[in-house]
Coordinates of C-alpha atoms in Angstrom, one line a residue:
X448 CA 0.0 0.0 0.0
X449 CA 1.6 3.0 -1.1
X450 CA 1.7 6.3 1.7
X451 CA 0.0 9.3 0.5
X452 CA 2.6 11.4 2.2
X453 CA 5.5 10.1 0.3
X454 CA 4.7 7.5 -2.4
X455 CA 7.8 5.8 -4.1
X456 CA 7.9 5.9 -8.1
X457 CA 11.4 4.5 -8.4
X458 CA 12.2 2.3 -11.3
X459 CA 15.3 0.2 -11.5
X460 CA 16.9 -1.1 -15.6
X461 CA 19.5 -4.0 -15.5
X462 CA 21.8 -3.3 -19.2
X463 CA 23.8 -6.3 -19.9
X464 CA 26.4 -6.7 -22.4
X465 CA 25.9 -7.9 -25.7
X466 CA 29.0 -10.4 -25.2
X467 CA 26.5 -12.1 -22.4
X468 CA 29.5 -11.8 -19.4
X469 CA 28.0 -11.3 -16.1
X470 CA 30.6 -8.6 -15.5
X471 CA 29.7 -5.9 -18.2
X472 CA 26.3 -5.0 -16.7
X473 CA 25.3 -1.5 -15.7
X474 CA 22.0 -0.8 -13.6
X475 CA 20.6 2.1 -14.2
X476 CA 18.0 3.4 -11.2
X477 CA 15.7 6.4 -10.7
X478 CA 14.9 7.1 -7.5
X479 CA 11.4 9.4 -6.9
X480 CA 9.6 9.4 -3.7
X481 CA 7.9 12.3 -4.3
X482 CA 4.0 12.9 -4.3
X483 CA 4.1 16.4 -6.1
X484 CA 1.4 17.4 -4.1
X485 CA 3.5 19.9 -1.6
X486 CA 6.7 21.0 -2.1
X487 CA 7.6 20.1 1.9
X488 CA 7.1 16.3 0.8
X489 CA 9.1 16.5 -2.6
X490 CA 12.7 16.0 -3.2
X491 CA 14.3 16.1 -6.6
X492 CA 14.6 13.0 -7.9
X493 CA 18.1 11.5 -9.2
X494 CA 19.2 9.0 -11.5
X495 CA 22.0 7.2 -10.9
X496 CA 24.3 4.4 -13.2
X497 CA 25.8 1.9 -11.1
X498 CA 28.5 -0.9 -12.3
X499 CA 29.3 -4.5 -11.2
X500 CA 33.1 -4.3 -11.0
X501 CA 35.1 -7.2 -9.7
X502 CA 38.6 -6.8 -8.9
X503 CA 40.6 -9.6 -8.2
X504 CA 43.7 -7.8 -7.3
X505 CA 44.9 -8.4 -3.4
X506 CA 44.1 -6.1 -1.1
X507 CA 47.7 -4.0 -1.4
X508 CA 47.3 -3.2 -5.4
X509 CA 43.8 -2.4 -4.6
X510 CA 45.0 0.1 -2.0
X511 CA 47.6 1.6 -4.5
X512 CA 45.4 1.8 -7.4
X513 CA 43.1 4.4 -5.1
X514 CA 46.0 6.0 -4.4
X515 CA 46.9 6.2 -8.2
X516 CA 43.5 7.3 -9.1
X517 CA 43.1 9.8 -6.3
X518 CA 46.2 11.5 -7.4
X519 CA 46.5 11.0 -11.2
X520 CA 43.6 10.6 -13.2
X521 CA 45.4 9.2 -16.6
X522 CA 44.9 5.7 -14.9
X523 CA 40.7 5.7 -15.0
X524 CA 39.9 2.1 -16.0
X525 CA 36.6 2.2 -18.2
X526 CA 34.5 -0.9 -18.6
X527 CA 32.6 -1.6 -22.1
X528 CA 29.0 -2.7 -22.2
X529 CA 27.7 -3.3 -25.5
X530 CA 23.7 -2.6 -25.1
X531 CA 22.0 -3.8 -27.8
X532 CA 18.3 -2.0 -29.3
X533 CA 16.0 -3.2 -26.5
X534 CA 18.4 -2.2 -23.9
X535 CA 18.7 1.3 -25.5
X536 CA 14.6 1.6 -25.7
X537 CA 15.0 0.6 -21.5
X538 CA 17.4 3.4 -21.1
X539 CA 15.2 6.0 -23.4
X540 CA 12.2 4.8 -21.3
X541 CA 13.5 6.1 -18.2
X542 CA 15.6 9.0 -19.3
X543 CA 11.9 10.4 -20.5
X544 CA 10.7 9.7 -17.0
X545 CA 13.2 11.2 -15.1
X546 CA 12.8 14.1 -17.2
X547 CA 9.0 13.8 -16.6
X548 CA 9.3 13.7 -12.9
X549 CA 12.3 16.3 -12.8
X550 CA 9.8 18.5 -14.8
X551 CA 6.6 17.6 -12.3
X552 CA 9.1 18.4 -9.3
X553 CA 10.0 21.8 -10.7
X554 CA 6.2 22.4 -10.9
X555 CA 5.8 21.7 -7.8
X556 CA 8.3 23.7 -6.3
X557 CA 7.8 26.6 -8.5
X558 CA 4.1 27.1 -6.6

């Protein structure tokens, strides 16, 4: 049963790779608890990409790769996921409804 006060509209997208490996997926989450009916209840929602890294480096070359990348950022390590056309119509879905709910919380504040 939902709560008037502060319903939750979050939606969650799992994008896996093309290439099938567990390890290239992204989740892709929208998090809305907003009711748009005051702006005291509302907060603006967010969106946020999250990735399933696994690192099987010991604990010391874990320890100096933060280091590394905390003080020299030539040595970001970017993961591929190839996302195929119904993953891209997932990710379009909820781009247009954080947009939508972005735009319904500006209303909403703007009163």
């Amino acid at each position: 049963m939902a709560n008037d006060d502060n319903s939750d509209l979050s939606k969650k997208i799992y994008l896996e790779c093309e290439c099938t490996d567990f390890d290239h997926t992204v989740r892709v989450s929208l998090w809305d608890w907003n009711n748009y009916t005051t702006p005291e209840n509302s907060n603006p929602p967010e969106m946020m990409v999250e990735y399933r890294l696994n690192n099987h480096e010991s604990w010391y070359e874990r320890v100096k790769s933060a280091v590394r990348y905390v003080f020299s950022r030539e040595d970001i390590v970017y993961h591929d996921v190839m996302i195929d056309n119904h993953g891209v119509d997932k990710l379009s879905s909820l781009c247009r409804d954080y947009k939508m709910a972005t735009e319904m919380y500006e209303l909403g504040t703007t009163k």
